[in-house]
Amino acid sequence: MKLKELPGSLLTGYRLARMPIETLHTVSGECLPVIVTLTSIPSRLKTLHLTIRSLLAQRAKAQKVILWLNGELKGTLPDSLLALEGPLFEVRFAGMTCSHRKLVYSLDAFPGSILVTCDDDVMYDSQWLELLYRDHLKHPEAIIAHECRRITCDIGGKVLPYKQWPMEENVDTTAPNMMPIGYGGVLYPPGCLFRDVCNAELYLQLTPRADDIWFKAMSFLQGTPVRRCSVPARKPLPIAGSQRISLKKTNVRRDGNREQWEAVSSHYGIRCVDGVLCQS
């Protein structure tokens, strides 16, 4: 967390924590026909209720928010999280500990549903979900994301370090090399991902620490466009104390994202020609 984000984080967390649970589960009008799906790790369970509260406090609510946790965490959840379970929020337990489970389990559990993924260490703006869904209605075949990067190669087709993949600054735009960034929130329409998406043996071998990389490869292989929102939500606020353990150290600082993109590209024959992704 950046120091300048701390005051806003503390104030937002205080406001969310004071919201009555009944209000969070109250729906005025119809819920959006989407399921928000996420996962978490033991070190974040004490602050996770703030993320969930921000999802339940959306101006336009999801049909359901599903939290996938490893089965070994049964009986260890804090009261602050358990108290939020209700008609709009459910905790489910399954195996594995990788970040891919935020989406792959819901793909199996809710076939044919619109799924929206998010992270577990931030708080989302109240219009976050509605803005994703608005663009889905305009582009129902596309994956919609608030934040994206462009996978970038040199003139010889070699993938550049992840830090040189620029953040997408334009809005309401699409390109084959655009990759949704999970922390901002990503909407996946039904059938948008390649058939291997739930193949645990493959994603644990090729992209064990990079679900964003895996899901981008699966959308590219399926021929699904990725679009950045026409009106991106305000960047989610980090939760104080929640990011001491994260994948950023290996995936960004040690360039693990590039290594994992190269692995999945090699496996599926994805190449970069004149700055454009293509398949051999």
GROMACS .gro file of C-alpha atoms in nm:
model
  280
    1MET     CA    1   0.000   0.000   0.000
    2LYS     CA    2   0.120   0.349  -0.083
    3LEU     CA    3   0.127   0.594   0.206
    4LYS     CA    4  -0.108   0.832   0.025
    5GLU     CA    5  -0.371   0.554   0.006
    6LEU     CA    6  -0.376   0.494   0.382
    7PRO     CA    7  -0.621   0.770   0.490
    8GLY     CA    8  -0.876   0.673   0.223
    9SER     CA    9  -0.834   0.306   0.308
   10LEU     CA   10  -0.893   0.358   0.679
   11LEU     CA   11  -1.193   0.584   0.622
   12THR     CA   12  -1.355   0.348   0.370
   13GLY     CA   13  -1.292   0.048   0.593
   14TYR     CA   14  -1.450   0.229   0.889
   15ARG     CA   15  -1.756   0.324   0.683
   16LEU     CA   16  -1.803  -0.029   0.550
   17ALA     CA   17  -1.757  -0.190   0.892
   18ARG     CA   18  -2.037   0.027   1.034
   19MET     CA   19  -2.293  -0.069   0.768
   20PRO     CA   20  -2.568  -0.292   0.914
   21ILE     CA   21  -2.566  -0.645   0.776
   22GLU     CA   22  -2.937  -0.618   0.700
   23THR     CA   23  -2.863  -0.323   0.473
   24LEU     CA   24  -2.591  -0.516   0.292
   25HIS     CA   25  -2.834  -0.797   0.211
   26THR     CA   26  -3.124  -0.567   0.119
   27VAL     CA   27  -3.197  -0.546  -0.253
   28SER     CA   28  -3.390  -0.255  -0.399
   29GLY     CA   29  -3.500  -0.368  -0.742
   30GLU     CA   30  -3.357  -0.669  -0.924
   31CYS     CA   31  -3.008  -0.809  -0.876
   32LEU     CA   32  -2.779  -0.807  -1.176
   33PRO     CA   33  -2.767  -1.155  -1.338
   34VAL     CA   34  -2.402  -1.210  -1.242
   35ILE     CA   35  -2.210  -1.406  -0.980
   36VAL     CA   36  -1.908  -1.246  -0.816
   37THR     CA   37  -1.645  -1.505  -0.736
   38LEU     CA   38  -1.321  -1.477  -0.539
   39THR     CA   39  -1.079  -1.668  -0.319
   40SER     CA   40  -0.849  -1.587  -0.028
   41ILE     CA   41  -0.563  -1.708   0.190
   42PRO     CA   42  -0.536  -1.756   0.568
   43SER     CA   43  -0.335  -1.436   0.627
   44ARG     CA   44  -0.620  -1.222   0.490
   45LEU     CA   45  -0.917  -1.377   0.667
   46LYS     CA   46  -0.924  -1.114   0.943
   47THR     CA   47  -0.958  -0.827   0.694
   48LEU     CA   48  -1.154  -1.011   0.423
   49HIS     CA   49  -1.489  -0.895   0.561
   50LEU     CA   50  -1.411  -0.546   0.428
   51THR     CA   51  -1.376  -0.675   0.073
   52ILE     CA   52  -1.700  -0.873   0.107
   53ARG     CA   53  -1.880  -0.574   0.254
   54SER     CA   54  -1.770  -0.361  -0.042
   55LEU     CA   55  -1.913  -0.624  -0.278
   56LEU     CA   56  -2.242  -0.641  -0.089
   57ALA     CA   57  -2.264  -0.261  -0.076
   58GLN     CA   58  -2.273  -0.228  -0.454
   59ARG     CA   59  -2.535   0.010  -0.590
   60ALA     CA   60  -2.644  -0.270  -0.826
   61LYS     CA   61  -2.594  -0.600  -0.644
   62ALA     CA   62  -2.492  -0.939  -0.780
   63GLN     CA   63  -2.719  -1.241  -0.752
   64LYS     CA   64  -2.456  -1.400  -0.533
   65VAL     CA   65  -2.104  -1.346  -0.403
   66ILE     CA   66  -1.915  -1.675  -0.369
   67LEU     CA   67  -1.596  -1.707  -0.166
   68TRP     CA   68  -1.393  -2.022  -0.238
   69LEU     CA   69  -1.163  -2.137   0.043
   70ASN     CA   70  -0.947  -2.441   0.099
   71GLY     CA   71  -1.128  -2.710   0.293
   72GLU     CA   72  -0.869  -2.704   0.571
   73LEU     CA   73  -1.002  -2.361   0.675
   74LYS     CA   74  -1.339  -2.498   0.785
   75GLY     CA   75  -1.402  -2.399   1.143
   76THR     CA   76  -1.136  -2.128   1.143
   77LEU     CA   77  -1.322  -1.835   0.986
   78PRO     CA   78  -1.351  -1.515   1.193
   79ASP     CA   79  -1.690  -1.399   1.315
   80SER     CA   80  -1.654  -1.082   1.109
   81LEU     CA   81  -1.674  -1.297   0.796
   82LEU     CA   82  -1.925  -1.559   0.913
   83ALA     CA   83  -2.170  -1.286   1.014
   84LEU     CA   84  -2.197  -1.176   0.651
   85GLU     CA   85  -2.323  -1.509   0.519
   86GLY     CA   86  -2.678  -1.478   0.393
   87PRO     CA   87  -2.889  -1.469   0.077
   88LEU     CA   88  -2.626  -1.276  -0.120
   89PHE     CA   89  -2.302  -1.417   0.021
   90GLU     CA   90  -2.187  -1.776   0.055
   91VAL     CA   91  -1.861  -1.944   0.154
   92ARG     CA   92  -1.776  -2.268  -0.026
   93PHE     CA   93  -1.488  -2.504   0.046
   94ALA     CA   94  -1.284  -2.701  -0.203
   95GLY     CA   95  -0.928  -2.821  -0.262
   96MET     CA   96  -0.615  -2.649  -0.390
   97THR     CA   97  -0.462  -2.325  -0.274
   98CYS     CA   98  -0.378  -2.154  -0.605
   99SER     CA   99  -0.534  -1.825  -0.714
  100HIS     CA  100  -0.698  -1.984  -1.020
  101ARG     CA  101  -0.972  -2.123  -0.796
  102LYS     CA  102  -1.136  -1.778  -0.784
  103LEU     CA  103  -1.279  -1.860  -1.128
  104VAL     CA  104  -1.235  -2.228  -1.218
  105TYR     CA  105  -1.455  -2.360  -0.937
  106SER     CA  106  -1.737  -2.122  -1.030
  107LEU     CA  107  -1.707  -2.218  -1.398
  108ASP     CA  108  -1.791  -2.574  -1.291
  109ALA     CA  109  -2.051  -2.478  -1.029
  110PHE     CA  110  -2.239  -2.219  -1.235
  111PRO     CA  111  -2.223  -2.319  -1.603
  112GLY     CA  112  -2.385  -2.065  -1.831
  113SER     CA  113  -2.357  -1.781  -1.577
  114ILE     CA  114  -2.188  -1.444  -1.612
  115LEU     CA  115  -1.898  -1.451  -1.367
  116VAL     CA  116  -1.709  -1.154  -1.224
  117THR     CA  117  -1.378  -1.208  -1.048
  118CYS     CA  118  -1.212  -0.978  -0.798
  119ASP     CA  119  -0.933  -0.975  -0.539
  120ASP     CA  120  -0.950  -1.024  -0.164
  121ASP     CA  121  -0.724  -0.747  -0.035
  122VAL     CA  122  -0.901  -0.437  -0.165
  123MET     CA  123  -1.233  -0.252  -0.128
  124TYR     CA  124  -1.440  -0.178  -0.439
  125ASP     CA  125  -1.626   0.139  -0.534
  126SER     CA  126  -2.006   0.114  -0.515
  127GLN     CA  127  -2.045   0.146  -0.895
  128TRP     CA  128  -1.777  -0.115  -0.970
  129LEU     CA  129  -2.010  -0.400  -1.068
  130GLU     CA  130  -2.270  -0.188  -1.245
  131LEU     CA  131  -2.009  -0.034  -1.476
  132LEU     CA  132  -1.881  -0.378  -1.580
  133TYR     CA  133  -2.233  -0.501  -1.650
  134ARG     CA  134  -2.328  -0.194  -1.854
  135ASP     CA  135  -2.044  -0.262  -2.094
  136HIS     CA  136  -2.134  -0.631  -2.104
  137LEU     CA  137  -2.476  -0.535  -2.238
  138LYS     CA  138  -2.306  -0.338  -2.517
  139HIS     CA  139  -2.045  -0.607  -2.591
  140PRO     CA  140  -2.193  -0.938  -2.469
  141GLU     CA  141  -1.928  -1.148  -2.641
  142ALA     CA  142  -1.633  -0.973  -2.477
  143ILE     CA  143  -1.447  -1.004  -2.149
  144ILE     CA  144  -1.479  -0.667  -1.974
  145ALA     CA  145  -1.214  -0.535  -1.733
  146HIS     CA  146  -1.162  -0.215  -1.541
  147GLU     CA  147  -0.783  -0.244  -1.569
  148CYS     CA  148  -0.568  -0.403  -1.842
  149ARG     CA  149  -0.208  -0.432  -1.952
  150ARG     CA  150  -0.075  -0.491  -2.302
  151ILE     CA  151   0.149  -0.794  -2.347
  152THR     CA  152   0.445  -0.643  -2.528
  153CYS     CA  153   0.723  -0.792  -2.741
  154ASP     CA  154   1.037  -0.657  -2.904
  155ILE     CA  155   1.082  -0.641  -3.282
  156GLY     CA  156   1.206  -0.999  -3.282
  157GLY     CA  157   0.894  -1.128  -3.112
  158LYS     CA  158   1.055  -1.186  -2.771
  159VAL     CA  159   0.827  -1.104  -2.481
  160LEU     CA  160   0.950  -0.805  -2.281
  161PRO     CA  161   0.972  -0.805  -1.899
  162TYR     CA  162   0.634  -0.768  -1.729
  163LYS     CA  163   0.723  -0.422  -1.597
  164GLN     CA  164   0.737  -0.311  -1.961
  165TRP     CA  165   0.383  -0.428  -2.035
  166PRO     CA  166   0.210  -0.089  -2.024
  167MET     CA  167  -0.115  -0.028  -1.842
  168GLU     CA  168  -0.393   0.045  -2.091
  169GLU     CA  169  -0.475   0.414  -2.068
  170ASN     CA  170  -0.752   0.423  -2.330
  171VAL     CA  171  -1.110   0.336  -2.239
  172ASP     CA  172  -1.373   0.142  -2.436
  173THR     CA  173  -1.099  -0.022  -2.638
  174THR     CA  174  -0.984  -0.373  -2.732
  175ALA     CA  175  -0.674  -0.538  -2.874
  176PRO     CA  176  -0.553  -0.900  -2.904
  177ASN     CA  177  -0.264  -0.840  -2.663
  178MET     CA  178  -0.473  -0.676  -2.389
  179MET     CA  179  -0.473  -0.874  -2.065
  180PRO     CA  180  -0.729  -0.811  -1.789
  181ILE     CA  181  -0.579  -0.735  -1.448
  182GLY     CA  182  -0.766  -0.929  -1.183
  183TYR     CA  183  -0.745  -0.681  -0.898
  184GLY     CA  184  -0.955  -0.429  -1.092
  185GLY     CA  185  -1.237  -0.676  -1.152
  186VAL     CA  186  -1.309  -0.881  -1.466
  187LEU     CA  187  -1.640  -0.990  -1.618
  188TYR     CA  188  -1.642  -1.323  -1.804
  189PRO     CA  189  -1.946  -1.405  -2.021
  190PRO     CA  190  -2.046  -1.770  -2.067
  191GLY     CA  191  -1.834  -1.971  -2.309
  192CYS     CA  192  -1.557  -1.711  -2.338
  193LEU     CA  193  -1.269  -1.937  -2.231
  194PHE     CA  194  -1.091  -2.225  -2.404
  195ARG     CA  195  -1.183  -2.581  -2.307
  196ASP     CA  196  -0.862  -2.632  -2.104
  197VAL     CA  197  -0.943  -2.353  -1.859
  198CYS     CA  198  -1.032  -2.591  -1.574
  199ASN     CA  199  -0.747  -2.835  -1.643
  200ALA     CA  200  -0.563  -2.814  -1.310
  201GLU     CA  201  -0.273  -3.027  -1.428
  202LEU     CA  202  -0.200  -2.777  -1.705
  203TYR     CA  203  -0.243  -2.449  -1.520
  204LEU     CA  204  -0.046  -2.572  -1.219
  205GLN     CA  205   0.233  -2.677  -1.453
  206LEU     CA  206   0.237  -2.370  -1.681
  207THR     CA  207   0.110  -2.080  -1.468
  208PRO     CA  208   0.111  -2.197  -1.105
  209ARG     CA  209   0.122  -1.843  -0.960
  210ALA     CA  210  -0.043  -1.635  -1.234
  211ASP     CA  211  -0.415  -1.677  -1.287
  212ASP     CA  212  -0.430  -1.357  -1.495
  213ILE     CA  213  -0.182  -1.511  -1.741
  214TRP     CA  214  -0.374  -1.838  -1.761
  215PHE     CA  215  -0.714  -1.679  -1.814
  216LYS     CA  216  -0.572  -1.444  -2.080
  217ALA     CA  217  -0.429  -1.740  -2.271
  218MET     CA  218  -0.761  -1.922  -2.245
  219SER     CA  219  -0.955  -1.623  -2.379
  220PHE     CA  220  -0.707  -1.572  -2.664
  221LEU     CA  221  -0.730  -1.938  -2.767
  222GLN     CA  222  -1.109  -1.912  -2.762
  223GLY     CA  223  -1.098  -1.601  -2.981
  224THR     CA  224  -1.271  -1.388  -2.718
  225PRO     CA  225  -1.196  -1.014  -2.725
  226VAL     CA  226  -1.088  -0.832  -2.411
  227ARG     CA  227  -1.220  -0.478  -2.361
  228ARG     CA  228  -1.135  -0.212  -2.110
  229CYS     CA  229  -1.442  -0.052  -1.955
  230SER     CA  230  -1.582   0.259  -2.121
  231VAL     CA  231  -1.610   0.413  -1.772
  232PRO     CA  232  -1.351   0.245  -1.547
  233ALA     CA  233  -1.436   0.247  -1.178
  234ARG     CA  234  -1.211   0.425  -0.934
  235LYS     CA  235  -0.916   0.206  -0.848
  236PRO     CA  236  -0.996  -0.025  -0.555
  237LEU     CA  237  -0.850   0.078  -0.222
  238PRO     CA  238  -0.601  -0.161  -0.059
  239ILE     CA  239  -0.694  -0.284   0.288
  240ALA     CA  240  -0.434  -0.185   0.545
  241GLY     CA  241  -0.227  -0.482   0.655
  242SER     CA  242  -0.368  -0.724   0.398
  243GLN     CA  243  -0.085  -0.726   0.142
  244ARG     CA  244   0.213  -0.847   0.344
  245ILE     CA  245   0.185  -1.181   0.165
  246SER     CA  246   0.118  -1.158  -0.209
  247LEU     CA  247   0.226  -1.289  -0.549
  248LYS     CA  248   0.367  -0.949  -0.647
  249LYS     CA  249   0.717  -1.030  -0.524
  250THR     CA  250   0.766  -1.328  -0.758
  251ASN     CA  251   0.535  -1.234  -1.044
  252VAL     CA  252   0.638  -0.869  -1.085
  253ARG     CA  253   0.967  -0.803  -0.909
  254ARG     CA  254   1.122  -1.133  -1.019
  255ASP     CA  255   0.945  -1.128  -1.358
  256GLY     CA  256   0.747  -1.445  -1.292
  257ASN     CA  257   0.462  -1.320  -1.508
  258ARG     CA  258   0.682  -1.314  -1.819
  259GLU     CA  259   0.821  -1.660  -1.740
  260GLN     CA  260   0.471  -1.802  -1.704
  261TRP     CA  261   0.345  -1.629  -2.020
  262GLU     CA  262   0.638  -1.780  -2.210
  263ALA     CA  263   0.554  -2.124  -2.069
  264VAL     CA  264   0.188  -2.112  -2.170
  265SER     CA  265   0.275  -1.956  -2.507
  266SER     CA  266   0.524  -2.231  -2.582
  267HIS     CA  267   0.272  -2.500  -2.490
  268TYR     CA  268  -0.004  -2.359  -2.711
  269GLY     CA  269   0.207  -2.210  -2.991
  270ILE     CA  270   0.116  -1.847  -2.919
  271ARG     CA  271   0.355  -1.605  -3.091
  272CYS     CA  272   0.399  -1.229  -3.111
  273VAL     CA  273   0.439  -1.099  -3.469
  274ASP     CA  274   0.474  -0.725  -3.529
  275GLY     CA  275   0.328  -0.663  -3.186
  276VAL     CA  276   0.022  -0.882  -3.248
  277LEU     CA  277  -0.049  -1.215  -3.078
  278CYS     CA  278  -0.117  -1.508  -3.309
  279GLN     CA  279  -0.119  -1.885  -3.289
  280SER     CA  280   0.112  -2.110  -3.488
   0.00000   0.00000   0.00000
